[in-house]
PDB file of C-alpha atoms in Angstrom:
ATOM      1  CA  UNK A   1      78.135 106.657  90.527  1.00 51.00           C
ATOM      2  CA  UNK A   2      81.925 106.089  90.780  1.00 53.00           C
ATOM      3  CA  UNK A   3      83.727 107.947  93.507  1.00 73.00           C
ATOM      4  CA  UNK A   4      87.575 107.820  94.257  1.00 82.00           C
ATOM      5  CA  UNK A   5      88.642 107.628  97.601  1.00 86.00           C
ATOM      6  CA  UNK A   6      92.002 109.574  98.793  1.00 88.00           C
ATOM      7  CA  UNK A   7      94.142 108.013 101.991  1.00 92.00           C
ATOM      8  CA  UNK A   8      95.312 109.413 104.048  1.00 91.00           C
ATOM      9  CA  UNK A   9      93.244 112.863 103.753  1.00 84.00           C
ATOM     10  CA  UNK A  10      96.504 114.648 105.103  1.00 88.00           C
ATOM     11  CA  UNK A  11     100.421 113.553 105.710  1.00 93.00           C
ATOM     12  CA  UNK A  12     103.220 114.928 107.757  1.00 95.00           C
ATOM     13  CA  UNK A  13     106.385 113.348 107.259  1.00 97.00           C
ATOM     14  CA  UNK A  14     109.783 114.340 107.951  1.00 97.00           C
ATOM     15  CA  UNK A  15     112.348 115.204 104.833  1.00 97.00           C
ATOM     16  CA  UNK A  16     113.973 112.600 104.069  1.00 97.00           C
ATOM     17  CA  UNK A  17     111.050 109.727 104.979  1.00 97.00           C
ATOM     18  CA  UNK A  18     109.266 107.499 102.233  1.00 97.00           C
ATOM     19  CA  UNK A  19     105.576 107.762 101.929  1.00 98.00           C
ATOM     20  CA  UNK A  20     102.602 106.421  99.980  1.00 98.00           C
ATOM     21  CA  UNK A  21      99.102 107.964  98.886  1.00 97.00           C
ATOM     22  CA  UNK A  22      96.133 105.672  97.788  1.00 96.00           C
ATOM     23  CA  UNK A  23      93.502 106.062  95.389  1.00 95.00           C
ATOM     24  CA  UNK A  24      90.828 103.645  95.781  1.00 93.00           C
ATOM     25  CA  UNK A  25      87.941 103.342  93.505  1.00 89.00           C
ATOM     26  CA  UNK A  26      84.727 102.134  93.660  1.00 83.00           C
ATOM     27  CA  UNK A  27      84.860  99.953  90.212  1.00 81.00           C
ATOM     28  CA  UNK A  28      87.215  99.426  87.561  1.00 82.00           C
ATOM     29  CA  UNK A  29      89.206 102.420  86.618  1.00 80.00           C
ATOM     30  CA  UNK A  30      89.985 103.201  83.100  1.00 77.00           C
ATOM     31  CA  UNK A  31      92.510 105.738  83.508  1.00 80.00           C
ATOM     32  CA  UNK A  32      94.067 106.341  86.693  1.00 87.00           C
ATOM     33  CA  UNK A  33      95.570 109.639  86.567  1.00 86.00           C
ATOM     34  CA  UNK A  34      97.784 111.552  89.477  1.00 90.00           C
ATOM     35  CA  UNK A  35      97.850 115.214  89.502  1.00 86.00           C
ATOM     36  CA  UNK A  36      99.802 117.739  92.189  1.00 87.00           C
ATOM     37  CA  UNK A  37      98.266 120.838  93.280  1.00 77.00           C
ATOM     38  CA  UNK A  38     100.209 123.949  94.620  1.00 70.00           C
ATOM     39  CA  UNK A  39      98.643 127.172  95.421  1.00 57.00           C
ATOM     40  CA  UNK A  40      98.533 129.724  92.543  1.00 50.00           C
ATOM     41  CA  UNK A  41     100.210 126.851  90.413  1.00 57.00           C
ATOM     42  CA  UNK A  42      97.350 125.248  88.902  1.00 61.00           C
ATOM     43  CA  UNK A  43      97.113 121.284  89.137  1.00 69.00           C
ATOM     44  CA  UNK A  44     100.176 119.896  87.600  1.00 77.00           C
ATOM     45  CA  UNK A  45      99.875 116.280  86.113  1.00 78.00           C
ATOM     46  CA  UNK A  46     102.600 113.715  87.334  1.00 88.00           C
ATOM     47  CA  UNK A  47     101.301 110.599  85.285  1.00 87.00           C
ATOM     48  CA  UNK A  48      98.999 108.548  83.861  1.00 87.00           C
ATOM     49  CA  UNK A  49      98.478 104.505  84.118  1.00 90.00           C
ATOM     50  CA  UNK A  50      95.836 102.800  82.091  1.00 86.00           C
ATOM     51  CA  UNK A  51      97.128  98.962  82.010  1.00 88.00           C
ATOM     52  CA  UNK A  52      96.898  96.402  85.275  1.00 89.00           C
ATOM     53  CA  UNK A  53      99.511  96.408  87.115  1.00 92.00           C
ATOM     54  CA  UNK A  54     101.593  99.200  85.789  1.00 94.00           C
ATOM     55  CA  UNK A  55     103.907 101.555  87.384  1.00 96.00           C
ATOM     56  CA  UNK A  56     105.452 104.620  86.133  1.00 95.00           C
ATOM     57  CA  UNK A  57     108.091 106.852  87.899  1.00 94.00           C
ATOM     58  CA  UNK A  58     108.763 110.286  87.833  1.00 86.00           C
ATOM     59  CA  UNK A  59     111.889 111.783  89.459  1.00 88.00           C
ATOM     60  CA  UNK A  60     111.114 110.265  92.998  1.00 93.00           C
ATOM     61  CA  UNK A  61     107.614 109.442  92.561  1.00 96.00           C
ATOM     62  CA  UNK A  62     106.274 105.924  91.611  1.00 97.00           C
ATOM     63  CA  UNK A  63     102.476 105.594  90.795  1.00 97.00           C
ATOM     64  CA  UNK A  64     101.300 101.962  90.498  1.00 96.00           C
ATOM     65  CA  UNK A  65      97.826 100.565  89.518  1.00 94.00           C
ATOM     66  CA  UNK A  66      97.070  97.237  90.780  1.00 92.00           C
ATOM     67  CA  UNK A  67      96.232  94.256  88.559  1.00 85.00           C
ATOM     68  CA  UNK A  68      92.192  94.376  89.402  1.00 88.00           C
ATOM     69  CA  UNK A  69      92.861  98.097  88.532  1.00 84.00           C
ATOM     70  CA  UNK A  70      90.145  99.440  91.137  1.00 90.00           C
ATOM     71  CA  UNK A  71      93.056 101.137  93.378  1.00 93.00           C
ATOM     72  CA  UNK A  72      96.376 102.835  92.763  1.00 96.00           C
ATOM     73  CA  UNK A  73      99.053 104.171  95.032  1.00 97.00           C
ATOM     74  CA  UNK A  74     101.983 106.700  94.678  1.00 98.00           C
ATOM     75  CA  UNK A  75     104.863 106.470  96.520  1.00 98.00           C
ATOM     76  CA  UNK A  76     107.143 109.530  97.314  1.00 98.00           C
ATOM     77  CA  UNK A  77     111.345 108.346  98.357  1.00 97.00           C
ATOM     78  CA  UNK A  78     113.123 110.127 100.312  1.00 97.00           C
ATOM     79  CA  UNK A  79     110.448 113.344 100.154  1.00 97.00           C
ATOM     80  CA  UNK A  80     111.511 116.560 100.293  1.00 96.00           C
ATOM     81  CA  UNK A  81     109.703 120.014 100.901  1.00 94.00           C
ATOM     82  CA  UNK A  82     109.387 120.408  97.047  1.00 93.00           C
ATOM     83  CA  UNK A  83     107.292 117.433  97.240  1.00 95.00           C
ATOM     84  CA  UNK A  84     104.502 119.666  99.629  1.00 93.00           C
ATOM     85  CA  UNK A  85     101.301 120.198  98.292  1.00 88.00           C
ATOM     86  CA  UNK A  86      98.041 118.399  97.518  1.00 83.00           C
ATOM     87  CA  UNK A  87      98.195 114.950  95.866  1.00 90.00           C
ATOM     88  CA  UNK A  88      94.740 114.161  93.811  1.00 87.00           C
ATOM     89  CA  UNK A  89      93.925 111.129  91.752  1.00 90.00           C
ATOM     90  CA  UNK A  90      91.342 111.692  89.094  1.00 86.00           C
ATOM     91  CA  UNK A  91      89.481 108.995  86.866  1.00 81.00           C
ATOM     92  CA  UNK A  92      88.476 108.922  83.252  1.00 69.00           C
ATOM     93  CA  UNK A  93      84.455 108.201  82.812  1.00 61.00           C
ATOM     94  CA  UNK A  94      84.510 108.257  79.448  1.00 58.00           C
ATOM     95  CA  UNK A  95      83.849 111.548  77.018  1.00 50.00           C
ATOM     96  CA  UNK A  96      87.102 113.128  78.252  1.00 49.00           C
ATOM     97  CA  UNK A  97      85.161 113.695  81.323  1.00 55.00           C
ATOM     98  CA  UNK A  98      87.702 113.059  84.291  1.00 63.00           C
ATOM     99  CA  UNK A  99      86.846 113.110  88.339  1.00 70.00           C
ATOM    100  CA  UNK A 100      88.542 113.494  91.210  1.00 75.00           C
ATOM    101  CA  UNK A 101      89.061 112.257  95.155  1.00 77.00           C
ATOM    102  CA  UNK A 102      89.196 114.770  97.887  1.00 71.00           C
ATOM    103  CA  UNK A 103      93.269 114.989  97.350  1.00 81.00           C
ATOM    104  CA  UNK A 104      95.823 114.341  99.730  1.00 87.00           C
ATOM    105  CA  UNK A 105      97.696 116.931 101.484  1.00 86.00           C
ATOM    106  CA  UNK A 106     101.488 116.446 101.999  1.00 92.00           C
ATOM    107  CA  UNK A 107     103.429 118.373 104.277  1.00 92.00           C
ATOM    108  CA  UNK A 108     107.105 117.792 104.789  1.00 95.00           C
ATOM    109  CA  UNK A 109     108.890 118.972 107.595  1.00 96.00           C
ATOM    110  CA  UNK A 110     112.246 119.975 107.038  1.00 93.00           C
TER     111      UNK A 110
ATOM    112  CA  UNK B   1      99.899 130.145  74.994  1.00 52.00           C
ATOM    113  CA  UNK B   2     102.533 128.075  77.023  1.00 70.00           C
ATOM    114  CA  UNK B   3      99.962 126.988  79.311  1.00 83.00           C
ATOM    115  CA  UNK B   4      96.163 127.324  80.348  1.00 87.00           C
ATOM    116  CA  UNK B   5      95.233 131.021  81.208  1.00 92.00           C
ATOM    117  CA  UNK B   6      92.653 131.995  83.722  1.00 93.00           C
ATOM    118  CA  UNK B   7      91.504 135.301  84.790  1.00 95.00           C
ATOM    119  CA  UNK B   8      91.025 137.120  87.051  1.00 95.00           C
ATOM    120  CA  UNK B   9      93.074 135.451  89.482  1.00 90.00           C
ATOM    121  CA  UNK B  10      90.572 136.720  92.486  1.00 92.00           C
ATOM    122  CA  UNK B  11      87.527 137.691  92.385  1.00 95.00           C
ATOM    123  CA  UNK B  12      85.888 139.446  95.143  1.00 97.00           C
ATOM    124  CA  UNK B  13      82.132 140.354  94.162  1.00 97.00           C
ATOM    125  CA  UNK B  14      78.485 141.251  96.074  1.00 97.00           C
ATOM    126  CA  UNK B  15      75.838 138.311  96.703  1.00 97.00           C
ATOM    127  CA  UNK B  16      73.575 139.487  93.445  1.00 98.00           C
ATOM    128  CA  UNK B  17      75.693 140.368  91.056  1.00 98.00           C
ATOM    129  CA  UNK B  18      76.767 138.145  87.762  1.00 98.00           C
ATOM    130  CA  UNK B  19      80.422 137.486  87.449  1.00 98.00           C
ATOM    131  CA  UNK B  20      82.419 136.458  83.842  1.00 98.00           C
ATOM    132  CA  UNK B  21      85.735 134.253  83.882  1.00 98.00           C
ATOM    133  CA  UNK B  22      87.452 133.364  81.227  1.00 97.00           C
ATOM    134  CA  UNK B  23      89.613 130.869  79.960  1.00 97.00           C
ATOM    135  CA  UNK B  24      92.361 130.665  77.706  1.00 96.00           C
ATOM    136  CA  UNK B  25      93.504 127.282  76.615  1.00 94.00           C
ATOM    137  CA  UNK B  26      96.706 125.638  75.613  1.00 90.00           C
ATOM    138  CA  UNK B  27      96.734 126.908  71.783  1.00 90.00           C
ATOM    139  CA  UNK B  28      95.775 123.635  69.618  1.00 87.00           C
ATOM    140  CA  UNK B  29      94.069 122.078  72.332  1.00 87.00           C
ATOM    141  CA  UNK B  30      90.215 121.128  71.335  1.00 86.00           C
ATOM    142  CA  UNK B  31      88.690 119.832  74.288  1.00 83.00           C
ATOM    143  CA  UNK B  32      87.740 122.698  77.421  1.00 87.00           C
ATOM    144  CA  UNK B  33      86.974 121.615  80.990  1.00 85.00           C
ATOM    145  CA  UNK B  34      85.642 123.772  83.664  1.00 90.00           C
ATOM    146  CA  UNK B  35      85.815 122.448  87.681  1.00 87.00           C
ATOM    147  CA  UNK B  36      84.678 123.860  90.803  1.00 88.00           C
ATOM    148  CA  UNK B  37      87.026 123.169  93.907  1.00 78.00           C
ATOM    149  CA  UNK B  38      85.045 124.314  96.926  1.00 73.00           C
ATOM    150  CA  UNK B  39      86.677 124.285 100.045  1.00 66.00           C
ATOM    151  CA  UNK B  40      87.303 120.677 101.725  1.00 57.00           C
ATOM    152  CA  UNK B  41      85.611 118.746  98.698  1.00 62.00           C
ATOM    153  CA  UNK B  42      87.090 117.549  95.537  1.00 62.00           C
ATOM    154  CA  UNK B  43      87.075 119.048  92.255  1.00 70.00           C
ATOM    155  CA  UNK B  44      83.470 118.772  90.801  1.00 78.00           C
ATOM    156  CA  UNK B  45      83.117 118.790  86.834  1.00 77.00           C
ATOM    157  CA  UNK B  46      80.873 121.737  85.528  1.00 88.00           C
ATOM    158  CA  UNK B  47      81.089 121.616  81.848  1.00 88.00           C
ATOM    159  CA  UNK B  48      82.972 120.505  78.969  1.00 84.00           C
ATOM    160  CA  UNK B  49      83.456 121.707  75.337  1.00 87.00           C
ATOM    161  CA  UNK B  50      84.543 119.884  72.003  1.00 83.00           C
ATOM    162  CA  UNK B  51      85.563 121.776  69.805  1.00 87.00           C
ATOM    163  CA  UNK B  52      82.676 125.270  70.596  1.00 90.00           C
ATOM    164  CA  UNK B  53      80.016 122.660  71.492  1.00 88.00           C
ATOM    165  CA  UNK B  54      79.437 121.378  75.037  1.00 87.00           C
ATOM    166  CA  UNK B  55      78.118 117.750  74.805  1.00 79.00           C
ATOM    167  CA  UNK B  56      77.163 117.614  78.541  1.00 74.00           C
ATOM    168  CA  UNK B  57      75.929 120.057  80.661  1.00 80.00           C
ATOM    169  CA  UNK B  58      74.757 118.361  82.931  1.00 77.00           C
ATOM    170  CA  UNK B  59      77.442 119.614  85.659  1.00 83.00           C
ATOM    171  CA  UNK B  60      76.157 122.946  86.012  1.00 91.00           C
ATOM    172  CA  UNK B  61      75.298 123.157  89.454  1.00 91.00           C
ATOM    173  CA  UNK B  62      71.887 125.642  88.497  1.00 93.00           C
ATOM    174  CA  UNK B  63      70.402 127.734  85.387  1.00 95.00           C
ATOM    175  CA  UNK B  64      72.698 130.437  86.739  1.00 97.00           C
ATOM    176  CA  UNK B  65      75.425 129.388  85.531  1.00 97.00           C
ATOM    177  CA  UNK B  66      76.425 129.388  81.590  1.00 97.00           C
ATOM    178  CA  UNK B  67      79.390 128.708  79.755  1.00 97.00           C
ATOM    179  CA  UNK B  68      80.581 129.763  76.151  1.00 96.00           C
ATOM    180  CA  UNK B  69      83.087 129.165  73.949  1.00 96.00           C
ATOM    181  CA  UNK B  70      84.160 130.570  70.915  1.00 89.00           C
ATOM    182  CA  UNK B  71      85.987 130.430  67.828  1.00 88.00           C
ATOM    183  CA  UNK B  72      87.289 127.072  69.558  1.00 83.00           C
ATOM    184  CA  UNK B  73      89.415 128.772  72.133  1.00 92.00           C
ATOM    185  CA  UNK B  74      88.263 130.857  74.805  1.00 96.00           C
ATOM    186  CA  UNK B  75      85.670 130.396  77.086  1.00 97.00           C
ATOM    187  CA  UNK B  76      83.762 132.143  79.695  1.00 98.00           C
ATOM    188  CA  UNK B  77      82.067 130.842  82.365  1.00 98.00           C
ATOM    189  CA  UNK B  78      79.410 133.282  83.678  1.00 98.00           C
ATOM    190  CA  UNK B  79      77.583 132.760  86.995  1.00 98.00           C
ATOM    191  CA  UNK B  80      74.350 135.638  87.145  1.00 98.00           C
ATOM    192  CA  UNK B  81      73.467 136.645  90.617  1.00 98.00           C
ATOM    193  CA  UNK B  82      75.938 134.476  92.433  1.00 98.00           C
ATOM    194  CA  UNK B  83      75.335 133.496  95.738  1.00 97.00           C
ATOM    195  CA  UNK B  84      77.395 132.988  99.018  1.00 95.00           C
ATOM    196  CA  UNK B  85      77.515 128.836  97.772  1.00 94.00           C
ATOM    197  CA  UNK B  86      79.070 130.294  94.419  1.00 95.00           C
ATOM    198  CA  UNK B  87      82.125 130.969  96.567  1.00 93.00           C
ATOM    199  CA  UNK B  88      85.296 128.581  95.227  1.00 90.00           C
ATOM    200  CA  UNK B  89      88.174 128.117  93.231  1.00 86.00           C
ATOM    201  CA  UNK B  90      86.794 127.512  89.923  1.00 92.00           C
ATOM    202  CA  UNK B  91      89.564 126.022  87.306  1.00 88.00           C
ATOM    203  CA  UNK B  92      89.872 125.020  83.614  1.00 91.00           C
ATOM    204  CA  UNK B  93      91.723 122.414  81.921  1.00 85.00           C
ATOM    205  CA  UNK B  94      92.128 121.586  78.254  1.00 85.00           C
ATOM    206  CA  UNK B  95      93.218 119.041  76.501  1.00 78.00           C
ATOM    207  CA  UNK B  96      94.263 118.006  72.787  1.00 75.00           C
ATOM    208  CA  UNK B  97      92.864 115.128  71.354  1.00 60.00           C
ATOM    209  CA  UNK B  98      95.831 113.024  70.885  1.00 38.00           C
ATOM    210  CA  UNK B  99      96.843 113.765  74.668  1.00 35.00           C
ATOM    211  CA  UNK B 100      97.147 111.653  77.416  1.00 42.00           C
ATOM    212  CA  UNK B 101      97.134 114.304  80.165  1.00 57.00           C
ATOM    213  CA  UNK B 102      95.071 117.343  81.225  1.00 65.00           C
ATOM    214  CA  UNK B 103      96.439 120.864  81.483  1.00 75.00           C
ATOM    215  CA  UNK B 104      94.821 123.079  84.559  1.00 76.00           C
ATOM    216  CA  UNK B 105      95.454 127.051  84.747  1.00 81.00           C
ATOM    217  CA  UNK B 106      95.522 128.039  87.972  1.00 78.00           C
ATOM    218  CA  UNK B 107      91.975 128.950  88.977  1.00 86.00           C
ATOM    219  CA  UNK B 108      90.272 131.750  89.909  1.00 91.00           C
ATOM    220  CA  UNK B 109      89.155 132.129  93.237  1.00 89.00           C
ATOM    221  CA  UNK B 110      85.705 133.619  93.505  1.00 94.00           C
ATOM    222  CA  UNK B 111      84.703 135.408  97.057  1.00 94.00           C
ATOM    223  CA  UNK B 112      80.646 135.948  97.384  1.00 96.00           C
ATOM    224  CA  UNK B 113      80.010 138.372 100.386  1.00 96.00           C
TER     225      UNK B 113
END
């Protein structure tokens, strides 16, 4: 079976630092998707990269699938408390049936 | 609805008992996804529904646990005499078929004691 694999598991950073999240998966991904999770929010989706090598950006926050398209990263500039909260990656299997890695959580310190 | 609608928020409930959640998707949106988040582990996929049929089941942790949907909208995800491993946040998603991204409500948290 296919499982995702979140680094780091958890982050502390100071406001103001850059800092990246990876996604690594176990075979080629299909649909890489990155999703944010606050508590009593819900899981909010950030964005979505299908093609090798892509990279989207959102506000401060660049996702990136590399070219074999088995891992992806996001990168947070110049992070700010907003930006606290758990960072999961999820993968399409097919049948609109998506799965996740552990998550990341991101702290920022003000 | 503007978004996905789960309730109750919290559920506290007796080792024993059955327990109903419900879901109410994004208006329009065909496609219905219930996880499980239980503390420390990912999100695990229960069940999914097209449309009101669920083409694979095969997420459903035990025969306790059933999920319906109807009229292609809401669903309810029942759990009959739950046990102390029932206990986590359990969320829905949906989807519309054209979409790229999944919408989540916001879970309900389920408490066994």
């Amino acid at each position: 079976s296919q499982e995702l694999e979140q680094s780091p598991q958890s982050l502390i950073v100071q406001e103001g630092k850059n800092l990246t999240i990876n996604c690594t998966s176990s075979k080629t991904l299909y649909g890489l998707y990155w999703y944010k999770q606050k508590y009593g929010e819900g899981l909010i989706f950030l964005m979505m990269l299908q093609k090798g090598g892509e990279e989207k950006s959102h506000e401060k926050i660049t996702a990136k699938l590399d070219e074999k398209k088995q891992q992806s990263s996001l990168h947070i500039t110049a992070s700010q408390p907003s930006h606290a909260g758990i960072y999961l990656c999820g993968a399409d299997k097919g049948a609109n049936n998506l799965f996740f890695g552990t998550g990341t959580r991101l702290t920022v310190i003000p | 609805g503007a978004g996905v609608s789960q309730s109750p928020s919290n559920k506290v409930t007796e080792k024993g008992k059955d327990v109903e959640l419900r879901c109410d998707p994004i208006s329009g949106h065909t496609a219905l996804y219930w996880y499980r988040q239980s503390l420390g582990q990912g999100l695990e996929f229960l069940i999914y529904f097209q449309g009101n049929s669920a083409p694979d089941k095969s997420g459903l942790p035990s025969d306790r646990f059933s999920a319906e949907r109807t009229g292609g909208s809401v669903s309810t995800l029942t759990i009959q005499r739950t046990q102390q491993e029932d206990s986590a946040v359990y969320l829905c998603a949906s989807s519309s078929i054209l979409g790229v991204g999944y919408t989540f409500g916001s879970g309900t948290r389920l408490t066994v004691v």
